């Protein structure tokens, strides 16, 4: 099993090699457009990212290892044709946007979902990860989040309490808990029944079984899924490569799936 600080570096090098564009030493292209695969256009997502809270377009988006760029390359084509989207066993969508803000506590920074997919009486909020989880993260919460207890389900509140005193791990639990809080607020404000799903969608190298960090990350994701399986906001997870394999079997989506695989499916 491969381990150590070099795994993230090896992944950056591998992704830089498949980018097909000139980059600087850190793996950044000069313009956002240079980080797009065939079939993706700047006008499909530029406004969303500029209005979002993450400042993704100007800074991090230009990295060949950007999780925001990965999400855009994967979902931007469906902005033009949302009815073609196939995700989580369901076909179609009514609207798709990037960098969806979810206000949790007035006056504090909102939760920021990478992709927001509306499907009539349901919606899917997507948290996208590429290399972030290769380095462990310690959960951090401001004291203000204690006010969310009355609005939270017991299963997620137990996760929050454990995370507050937890140690660093590959899964960013604090971020997912905050997404849950934001979705609960959104659900309460909707004024009508709305089925919500929080999808944790992450990249893995093609040889993920040989990479210690990937194995540990999966274990942590699976543990969280078990902890919150009774939640009214469904928590789902899947890998980008598994999604692309599904799309590759659908004639309408086979070409974009191949483009994504050519760009991102690499061993490290």
PDB file of C-alpha atoms in Angstrom:
ATOM      1  CA  UNK A   1       0.000   0.000   0.000  1.00  0.00           C
ATOM      2  CA  UNK A   2       1.322   3.429  -0.959  1.00  0.00           C
ATOM      3  CA  UNK A   3       1.290   6.045   1.780  1.00  0.00           C
ATOM      4  CA  UNK A   4       2.977   9.203   2.927  1.00  0.00           C
ATOM      5  CA  UNK A   5       2.927  12.845   2.012  1.00  0.00           C
ATOM      6  CA  UNK A   6       3.849  11.954  -1.565  1.00  0.00           C
ATOM      7  CA  UNK A   7       0.409  10.630  -2.540  1.00  0.00           C
ATOM      8  CA  UNK A   8      -1.086  14.086  -3.046  1.00  0.00           C
ATOM      9  CA  UNK A   9       1.999  15.218  -4.948  1.00  0.00           C
ATOM     10  CA  UNK A  10       1.875  12.157  -7.198  1.00  0.00           C
ATOM     11  CA  UNK A  11      -1.787  12.854  -7.917  1.00  0.00           C
ATOM     12  CA  UNK A  12      -1.058  16.465  -8.855  1.00  0.00           C
ATOM     13  CA  UNK A  13       1.678  15.345 -11.236  1.00  0.00           C
ATOM     14  CA  UNK A  14      -0.574  12.737 -12.853  1.00  0.00           C
ATOM     15  CA  UNK A  15      -3.423  15.224 -13.343  1.00  0.00           C
ATOM     16  CA  UNK A  16      -1.027  17.799 -14.731  1.00  0.00           C
ATOM     17  CA  UNK A  17       0.123  15.307 -17.362  1.00  0.00           C
ATOM     18  CA  UNK A  18      -3.421  14.601 -18.592  1.00  0.00           C
ATOM     19  CA  UNK A  19      -4.481  18.260 -18.664  1.00  0.00           C
ATOM     20  CA  UNK A  20      -3.104  18.792 -22.157  1.00  0.00           C
ATOM     21  CA  UNK A  21      -2.451  22.487 -21.510  1.00  0.00           C
ATOM     22  CA  UNK A  22       0.548  24.513 -20.404  1.00  0.00           C
ATOM     23  CA  UNK A  23       0.728  25.003 -16.632  1.00  0.00           C
ATOM     24  CA  UNK A  24       3.059  26.637 -14.168  1.00  0.00           C
ATOM     25  CA  UNK A  25       5.183  24.637 -11.747  1.00  0.00           C
ATOM     26  CA  UNK A  26       2.283  24.361  -9.278  1.00  0.00           C
ATOM     27  CA  UNK A  27      -0.115  22.987 -11.892  1.00  0.00           C
ATOM     28  CA  UNK A  28      -2.118  26.133 -12.666  1.00  0.00           C
ATOM     29  CA  UNK A  29      -3.304  27.112 -16.134  1.00  0.00           C
ATOM     30  CA  UNK A  30      -3.352  30.791 -17.094  1.00  0.00           C
ATOM     31  CA  UNK A  31      -7.113  31.123 -17.694  1.00  0.00           C
ATOM     32  CA  UNK A  32     -10.216  29.284 -16.443  1.00  0.00           C
ATOM     33  CA  UNK A  33     -11.103  28.339 -20.017  1.00  0.00           C
ATOM     34  CA  UNK A  34      -7.868  26.364 -20.277  1.00  0.00           C
ATOM     35  CA  UNK A  35      -9.059  24.035 -17.516  1.00  0.00           C
ATOM     36  CA  UNK A  36     -12.216  22.917 -19.329  1.00  0.00           C
ATOM     37  CA  UNK A  37     -12.784  19.713 -21.249  1.00  0.00           C
ATOM     38  CA  UNK A  38     -14.466  19.553 -24.658  1.00  0.00           C
ATOM     39  CA  UNK A  39     -18.154  20.429 -24.478  1.00  0.00           C
ATOM     40  CA  UNK A  40     -17.863  22.821 -21.518  1.00  0.00           C
ATOM     41  CA  UNK A  41     -18.122  26.586 -22.026  1.00  0.00           C
ATOM     42  CA  UNK A  42     -17.339  29.448 -19.664  1.00  0.00           C
ATOM     43  CA  UNK A  43     -20.784  31.002 -20.073  1.00  0.00           C
ATOM     44  CA  UNK A  44     -22.401  27.830 -18.698  1.00  0.00           C
ATOM     45  CA  UNK A  45     -21.055  28.460 -15.197  1.00  0.00           C
ATOM     46  CA  UNK A  46     -19.202  31.787 -14.947  1.00  0.00           C
ATOM     47  CA  UNK A  47     -22.072  33.720 -13.402  1.00  0.00           C
ATOM     48  CA  UNK A  48     -22.724  31.020 -10.796  1.00  0.00           C
ATOM     49  CA  UNK A  49     -19.120  30.979  -9.641  1.00  0.00           C
ATOM     50  CA  UNK A  50     -18.807  34.754  -9.559  1.00  0.00           C
ATOM     51  CA  UNK A  51     -21.946  34.996  -7.419  1.00  0.00           C
ATOM     52  CA  UNK A  52     -20.853  32.170  -5.137  1.00  0.00           C
ATOM     53  CA  UNK A  53     -19.075  32.471  -1.843  1.00  0.00           C
ATOM     54  CA  UNK A  54     -15.971  30.497  -2.711  1.00  0.00           C
ATOM     55  CA  UNK A  55     -14.196  32.899  -5.107  1.00  0.00           C
ATOM     56  CA  UNK A  56     -13.503  29.773  -7.117  1.00  0.00           C
ATOM     57  CA  UNK A  57     -13.189  31.249 -10.593  1.00  0.00           C
ATOM     58  CA  UNK A  58     -10.414  33.752  -9.986  1.00  0.00           C
ATOM     59  CA  UNK A  59      -8.182  31.617  -7.791  1.00  0.00           C
ATOM     60  CA  UNK A  60      -8.575  27.892  -7.244  1.00  0.00           C
ATOM     61  CA  UNK A  61     -10.421  27.100 -10.466  1.00  0.00           C
ATOM     62  CA  UNK A  62      -7.261  27.390 -12.560  1.00  0.00           C
ATOM     63  CA  UNK A  63      -5.546  24.492 -10.776  1.00  0.00           C
ATOM     64  CA  UNK A  64      -5.585  21.245 -12.761  1.00  0.00           C
ATOM     65  CA  UNK A  65      -6.401  19.595  -9.411  1.00  0.00           C
ATOM     66  CA  UNK A  66      -9.332  21.949  -8.644  1.00  0.00           C
ATOM     67  CA  UNK A  67     -12.402  20.181  -7.266  1.00  0.00           C
ATOM     68  CA  UNK A  68     -14.535  23.118  -8.462  1.00  0.00           C
ATOM     69  CA  UNK A  69     -13.251  22.679 -12.021  1.00  0.00           C
ATOM     70  CA  UNK A  70     -13.895  18.949 -11.747  1.00  0.00           C
ATOM     71  CA  UNK A  71     -17.518  19.583 -10.752  1.00  0.00           C
ATOM     72  CA  UNK A  72     -17.946  22.091 -13.577  1.00  0.00           C
ATOM     73  CA  UNK A  73     -16.422  19.768 -16.174  1.00  0.00           C
ATOM     74  CA  UNK A  74     -18.780  17.046 -14.994  1.00  0.00           C
ATOM     75  CA  UNK A  75     -22.066  18.942 -14.657  1.00  0.00           C
ATOM     76  CA  UNK A  76     -21.873  22.151 -16.741  1.00  0.00           C
ATOM     77  CA  UNK A  77     -23.133  20.505 -19.963  1.00  0.00           C
ATOM     78  CA  UNK A  78     -26.394  19.715 -18.156  1.00  0.00           C
ATOM     79  CA  UNK A  79     -27.048  23.415 -17.610  1.00  0.00           C
ATOM     80  CA  UNK A  80     -28.139  23.466 -21.276  1.00  0.00           C
ATOM     81  CA  UNK A  81     -29.971  20.138 -21.151  1.00  0.00           C
ATOM     82  CA  UNK A  82     -30.892  19.262 -17.547  1.00  0.00           C
ATOM     83  CA  UNK A  83     -33.346  16.644 -18.755  1.00  0.00           C
ATOM     84  CA  UNK A  84     -30.388  14.468 -19.835  1.00  0.00           C
ATOM     85  CA  UNK A  85     -28.801  14.207 -16.398  1.00  0.00           C
ATOM     86  CA  UNK A  86     -28.646  10.731 -14.909  1.00  0.00           C
ATOM     87  CA  UNK A  87     -27.743  10.709 -11.217  1.00  0.00           C
ATOM     88  CA  UNK A  88     -28.496   8.519  -8.193  1.00  0.00           C
ATOM     89  CA  UNK A  89     -30.751   6.259 -10.208  1.00  0.00           C
ATOM     90  CA  UNK A  90     -32.980   9.079 -11.433  1.00  0.00           C
ATOM     91  CA  UNK A  91     -33.243  10.730 -14.818  1.00  0.00           C
ATOM     92  CA  UNK A  92     -33.472  14.445 -15.464  1.00  0.00           C
ATOM     93  CA  UNK A  93     -33.427  17.719 -13.557  1.00  0.00           C
ATOM     94  CA  UNK A  94     -35.243  21.032 -13.786  1.00  0.00           C
ATOM     95  CA  UNK A  95     -32.286  23.300 -12.988  1.00  0.00           C
ATOM     96  CA  UNK A  96     -28.595  23.081 -12.128  1.00  0.00           C
ATOM     97  CA  UNK A  97     -26.352  25.724 -10.598  1.00  0.00           C
ATOM     98  CA  UNK A  98     -22.904  25.906  -9.056  1.00  0.00           C
ATOM     99  CA  UNK A  99     -21.839  27.426  -5.733  1.00  0.00           C
ATOM    100  CA  UNK A 100     -25.248  27.335  -4.053  1.00  0.00           C
ATOM    101  CA  UNK A 101     -25.277  29.302  -0.806  1.00  0.00           C
ATOM    102  CA  UNK A 102     -27.158  27.919   2.185  1.00  0.00           C
ATOM    103  CA  UNK A 103     -27.555  30.376   5.047  1.00  0.00           C
ATOM    104  CA  UNK A 104     -27.278  28.685   8.436  1.00  0.00           C
ATOM    105  CA  UNK A 105     -26.910  31.421  11.044  1.00  0.00           C
ATOM    106  CA  UNK A 106     -27.646  35.075  10.187  1.00  0.00           C
ATOM    107  CA  UNK A 107     -24.493  37.123  10.011  1.00  0.00           C
ATOM    108  CA  UNK A 108     -22.214  34.124   9.556  1.00  0.00           C
ATOM    109  CA  UNK A 109     -20.704  32.727   6.389  1.00  0.00           C
ATOM    110  CA  UNK A 110     -23.167  30.410   4.597  1.00  0.00           C
ATOM    111  CA  UNK A 111     -22.602  26.816   3.641  1.00  0.00           C
ATOM    112  CA  UNK A 112     -21.517  26.626   0.001  1.00  0.00           C
ATOM    113  CA  UNK A 113     -22.550  23.570  -2.042  1.00  0.00           C
ATOM    114  CA  UNK A 114     -20.489  22.927  -5.168  1.00  0.00           C
ATOM    115  CA  UNK A 115     -23.497  21.850  -7.255  1.00  0.00           C
ATOM    116  CA  UNK A 116     -27.230  22.285  -6.688  1.00  0.00           C
ATOM    117  CA  UNK A 117     -29.577  20.094  -8.716  1.00  0.00           C
ATOM    118  CA  UNK A 118     -33.319  20.767  -8.642  1.00  0.00           C
ATOM    119  CA  UNK A 119     -35.736  17.996  -9.560  1.00  0.00           C
ATOM    120  CA  UNK A 120     -39.195  19.395  -8.985  1.00  0.00           C
ATOM    121  CA  UNK A 121     -40.208  18.275  -5.495  1.00  0.00           C
ATOM    122  CA  UNK A 122     -36.667  17.155  -4.675  1.00  0.00           C
ATOM    123  CA  UNK A 123     -33.136  18.516  -4.849  1.00  0.00           C
ATOM    124  CA  UNK A 124     -29.576  17.238  -4.564  1.00  0.00           C
ATOM    125  CA  UNK A 125     -26.759  19.237  -3.010  1.00  0.00           C
ATOM    126  CA  UNK A 126     -23.328  18.059  -4.124  1.00  0.00           C
ATOM    127  CA  UNK A 127     -20.055  18.441  -2.262  1.00  0.00           C
ATOM    128  CA  UNK A 128     -17.197  17.807  -4.709  1.00  0.00           C
ATOM    129  CA  UNK A 129     -13.750  16.611  -3.677  1.00  0.00           C
ATOM    130  CA  UNK A 130     -10.608  15.965  -5.672  1.00  0.00           C
ATOM    131  CA  UNK A 131      -7.380  15.970  -3.632  1.00  0.00           C
ATOM    132  CA  UNK A 132      -8.552  17.754  -0.483  1.00  0.00           C
ATOM    133  CA  UNK A 133      -9.084  14.580   1.505  1.00  0.00           C
ATOM    134  CA  UNK A 134      -5.526  13.330   0.982  1.00  0.00           C
ATOM    135  CA  UNK A 135      -4.520  15.511   3.939  1.00  0.00           C
ATOM    136  CA  UNK A 136      -6.371  15.010   7.265  1.00  0.00           C
ATOM    137  CA  UNK A 137      -8.518  17.900   8.505  1.00  0.00           C
ATOM    138  CA  UNK A 138      -9.446  18.633  12.118  1.00  0.00           C
ATOM    139  CA  UNK A 139     -13.124  19.554  12.597  1.00  0.00           C
ATOM    140  CA  UNK A 140     -13.673  23.178  13.614  1.00  0.00           C
ATOM    141  CA  UNK A 141     -16.988  24.759  14.631  1.00  0.00           C
ATOM    142  CA  UNK A 142     -17.763  28.232  15.914  1.00  0.00           C
ATOM    143  CA  UNK A 143     -19.729  28.368  19.166  1.00  0.00           C
ATOM    144  CA  UNK A 144     -22.689  29.789  17.239  1.00  0.00           C
ATOM    145  CA  UNK A 145     -23.472  26.366  15.761  1.00  0.00           C
ATOM    146  CA  UNK A 146     -24.667  25.141  19.160  1.00  0.00           C
ATOM    147  CA  UNK A 147     -27.875  27.043  18.388  1.00  0.00           C
ATOM    148  CA  UNK A 148     -28.680  24.464  15.687  1.00  0.00           C
ATOM    149  CA  UNK A 149     -29.567  21.727  18.181  1.00  0.00           C
ATOM    150  CA  UNK A 150     -33.368  22.346  18.167  1.00  0.00           C
ATOM    151  CA  UNK A 151     -33.432  22.203  14.355  1.00  0.00           C
ATOM    152  CA  UNK A 152     -31.244  19.116  13.986  1.00  0.00           C
ATOM    153  CA  UNK A 153     -32.087  15.429  13.914  1.00  0.00           C
ATOM    154  CA  UNK A 154     -30.521  13.324  16.686  1.00  0.00           C
ATOM    155  CA  UNK A 155     -28.310  11.345  14.309  1.00  0.00           C
ATOM    156  CA  UNK A 156     -26.659  14.431  12.817  1.00  0.00           C
ATOM    157  CA  UNK A 157     -26.457  16.194  16.173  1.00  0.00           C
ATOM    158  CA  UNK A 158     -24.542  13.207  17.531  1.00  0.00           C
ATOM    159  CA  UNK A 159     -22.110  13.540  14.614  1.00  0.00           C
ATOM    160  CA  UNK A 160     -21.711  17.237  15.365  1.00  0.00           C
ATOM    161  CA  UNK A 161     -20.995  16.654  19.062  1.00  0.00           C
ATOM    162  CA  UNK A 162     -18.466  13.918  18.328  1.00  0.00           C
ATOM    163  CA  UNK A 163     -16.755  16.014  15.655  1.00  0.00           C
ATOM    164  CA  UNK A 164     -16.389  19.024  17.960  1.00  0.00           C
ATOM    165  CA  UNK A 165     -14.048  16.979  20.121  1.00  0.00           C
ATOM    166  CA  UNK A 166     -12.681  14.805  17.340  1.00  0.00           C
ATOM    167  CA  UNK A 167      -9.247  14.484  15.831  1.00  0.00           C
ATOM    168  CA  UNK A 168      -8.082  15.114  12.281  1.00  0.00           C
ATOM    169  CA  UNK A 169      -9.296  12.688   9.637  1.00  0.00           C
ATOM    170  CA  UNK A 170      -9.453  12.490   5.859  1.00  0.00           C
ATOM    171  CA  UNK A 171     -13.210  13.128   5.640  1.00  0.00           C
ATOM    172  CA  UNK A 172     -14.039  16.770   6.363  1.00  0.00           C
ATOM    173  CA  UNK A 173     -16.912  15.985   8.718  1.00  0.00           C
ATOM    174  CA  UNK A 174     -17.327  19.586   9.849  1.00  0.00           C
ATOM    175  CA  UNK A 175     -18.032  20.716   6.298  1.00  0.00           C
ATOM    176  CA  UNK A 176     -20.662  18.025   5.775  1.00  0.00           C
ATOM    177  CA  UNK A 177     -22.338  18.812   9.098  1.00  0.00           C
ATOM    178  CA  UNK A 178     -22.542  22.463   8.076  1.00  0.00           C
ATOM    179  CA  UNK A 179     -24.060  21.435   4.743  1.00  0.00           C
ATOM    180  CA  UNK A 180     -26.653  19.456   6.692  1.00  0.00           C
ATOM    181  CA  UNK A 181     -27.437  22.484   8.853  1.00  0.00           C
ATOM    182  CA  UNK A 182     -27.850  24.603   5.730  1.00  0.00           C
ATOM    183  CA  UNK A 183     -30.131  22.060   4.103  1.00  0.00           C
ATOM    184  CA  UNK A 184     -32.257  21.839   7.251  1.00  0.00           C
ATOM    185  CA  UNK A 185     -32.718  25.606   7.218  1.00  0.00           C
ATOM    186  CA  UNK A 186     -33.570  25.473   3.517  1.00  0.00           C
ATOM    187  CA  UNK A 187     -36.018  22.631   4.086  1.00  0.00           C
ATOM    188  CA  UNK A 188     -37.795  24.527   6.868  1.00  0.00           C
ATOM    189  CA  UNK A 189     -38.063  27.686   4.781  1.00  0.00           C
ATOM    190  CA  UNK A 190     -39.412  25.880   1.708  1.00  0.00           C
ATOM    191  CA  UNK A 191     -42.935  25.839   3.114  1.00  0.00           C
ATOM    192  CA  UNK A 192     -43.756  22.592   1.324  1.00  0.00           C
ATOM    193  CA  UNK A 193     -42.522  18.989   1.423  1.00  0.00           C
ATOM    194  CA  UNK A 194     -39.121  18.838  -0.258  1.00  0.00           C
ATOM    195  CA  UNK A 195     -36.968  15.725  -0.446  1.00  0.00           C
ATOM    196  CA  UNK A 196     -33.325  16.706  -0.062  1.00  0.00           C
ATOM    197  CA  UNK A 197     -30.202  14.649  -0.659  1.00  0.00           C
ATOM    198  CA  UNK A 198     -26.648  15.518   0.306  1.00  0.00           C
ATOM    199  CA  UNK A 199     -24.313  13.817  -2.165  1.00  0.00           C
ATOM    200  CA  UNK A 200     -20.628  13.501  -1.332  1.00  0.00           C
ATOM    201  CA  UNK A 201     -18.947  13.018  -4.711  1.00  0.00           C
ATOM    202  CA  UNK A 202     -15.214  12.443  -4.728  1.00  0.00           C
ATOM    203  CA  UNK A 203     -12.351  11.605  -7.069  1.00  0.00           C
ATOM    204  CA  UNK A 204     -10.077   8.622  -6.647  1.00  0.00           C
ATOM    205  CA  UNK A 205      -7.116   7.475  -8.728  1.00  0.00           C
ATOM    206  CA  UNK A 206      -7.604   4.326 -10.777  1.00  0.00           C
ATOM    207  CA  UNK A 207      -5.371   2.435  -8.329  1.00  0.00           C
ATOM    208  CA  UNK A 208      -7.118   3.741  -5.210  1.00  0.00           C
ATOM    209  CA  UNK A 209      -6.921   0.317  -3.559  1.00  0.00           C
ATOM    210  CA  UNK A 210      -3.131   0.777  -3.390  1.00  0.00           C
ATOM    211  CA  UNK A 211      -3.296   4.209  -1.735  1.00  0.00           C
ATOM    212  CA  UNK A 212      -3.627   4.226   2.055  1.00  0.00           C
ATOM    213  CA  UNK A 213      -5.269   7.658   2.162  1.00  0.00           C
ATOM    214  CA  UNK A 214      -8.034   6.524  -0.182  1.00  0.00           C
ATOM    215  CA  UNK A 215      -8.810   3.457   1.896  1.00  0.00           C
ATOM    216  CA  UNK A 216      -8.985   5.413   5.133  1.00  0.00           C
ATOM    217  CA  UNK A 217     -11.146   8.070   3.505  1.00  0.00           C
ATOM    218  CA  UNK A 218     -13.627   5.464   2.278  1.00  0.00           C
ATOM    219  CA  UNK A 219     -13.850   3.931   5.730  1.00  0.00           C
ATOM    220  CA  UNK A 220     -14.661   7.324   7.229  1.00  0.00           C
ATOM    221  CA  UNK A 221     -17.291   8.057   4.562  1.00  0.00           C
ATOM    222  CA  UNK A 222     -18.958   4.689   5.106  1.00  0.00           C
ATOM    223  CA  UNK A 223     -18.973   5.244   8.868  1.00  0.00           C
ATOM    224  CA  UNK A 224     -20.721   8.606   8.484  1.00  0.00           C
ATOM    225  CA  UNK A 225     -23.284   7.101   6.115  1.00  0.00           C
ATOM    226  CA  UNK A 226     -24.162   4.491   8.744  1.00  0.00           C
ATOM    227  CA  UNK A 227     -24.447   7.127  11.467  1.00  0.00           C
ATOM    228  CA  UNK A 228     -26.966   9.275   9.575  1.00  0.00           C
ATOM    229  CA  UNK A 229     -28.924   6.637   7.673  1.00  0.00           C
ATOM    230  CA  UNK A 230     -32.133   7.576   9.535  1.00  0.00           C
ATOM    231  CA  UNK A 231     -31.965  11.254   8.554  1.00  0.00           C
ATOM    232  CA  UNK A 232     -34.780  12.826   6.553  1.00  0.00           C
ATOM    233  CA  UNK A 233     -32.042  14.428   4.444  1.00  0.00           C
ATOM    234  CA  UNK A 234     -30.542  11.444   2.696  1.00  0.00           C
ATOM    235  CA  UNK A 235     -26.756  11.243   2.717  1.00  0.00           C
ATOM    236  CA  UNK A 236     -25.298   9.504  -0.332  1.00  0.00           C
ATOM    237  CA  UNK A 237     -21.771   9.081  -1.568  1.00  0.00           C
ATOM    238  CA  UNK A 238     -20.153   7.947  -4.773  1.00  0.00           C
ATOM    239  CA  UNK A 239     -16.918   8.383  -6.672  1.00  0.00           C
ATOM    240  CA  UNK A 240     -16.549  10.372  -9.850  1.00  0.00           C
ATOM    241  CA  UNK A 241     -15.078   7.387 -11.745  1.00  0.00           C
ATOM    242  CA  UNK A 242     -18.086   5.220 -10.835  1.00  0.00           C
ATOM    243  CA  UNK A 243     -20.421   7.960 -12.081  1.00  0.00           C
ATOM    244  CA  UNK A 244     -18.541   8.181 -15.369  1.00  0.00           C
ATOM    245  CA  UNK A 245     -18.732   4.426 -15.831  1.00  0.00           C
ATOM    246  CA  UNK A 246     -22.509   4.684 -15.470  1.00  0.00           C
ATOM    247  CA  UNK A 247     -22.643   7.498 -18.002  1.00  0.00           C
ATOM    248  CA  UNK A 248     -20.393   5.601 -20.428  1.00  0.00           C
ATOM    249  CA  UNK A 249     -23.139   2.974 -20.735  1.00  0.00           C
ATOM    250  CA  UNK A 250     -25.719   5.611 -21.754  1.00  0.00           C
ATOM    251  CA  UNK A 251     -25.361   6.497 -25.469  1.00  0.00           C
ATOM    252  CA  UNK A 252     -26.278  10.156 -24.968  1.00  0.00           C
ATOM    253  CA  UNK A 253     -23.681  10.567 -22.210  1.00  0.00           C
ATOM    254  CA  UNK A 254     -20.945   8.265 -23.475  1.00  0.00           C
ATOM    255  CA  UNK A 255     -18.874  10.948 -25.184  1.00  0.00           C
ATOM    256  CA  UNK A 256     -18.673  13.379 -22.231  1.00  0.00           C
ATOM    257  CA  UNK A 257     -17.961  10.393 -19.982  1.00  0.00           C
ATOM    258  CA  UNK A 258     -15.000   9.422 -22.152  1.00  0.00           C
ATOM    259  CA  UNK A 259     -13.710  13.014 -22.088  1.00  0.00           C
ATOM    260  CA  UNK A 260     -13.884  13.042 -18.294  1.00  0.00           C
ATOM    261  CA  UNK A 261     -12.188   9.673 -18.035  1.00  0.00           C
ATOM    262  CA  UNK A 262      -9.393  10.757 -20.365  1.00  0.00           C
ATOM    263  CA  UNK A 263      -8.755  13.843 -18.254  1.00  0.00           C
ATOM    264  CA  UNK A 264      -9.157  12.518 -14.725  1.00  0.00           C
ATOM    265  CA  UNK A 265      -8.812   8.726 -14.587  1.00  0.00           C
ATOM    266  CA  UNK A 266      -5.150   8.224 -13.711  1.00  0.00           C
ATOM    267  CA  UNK A 267      -3.095   6.009 -11.396  1.00  0.00           C
ATOM    268  CA  UNK A 268      -0.717   7.540  -8.878  1.00  0.00           C
TER     269      UNK A 268
END
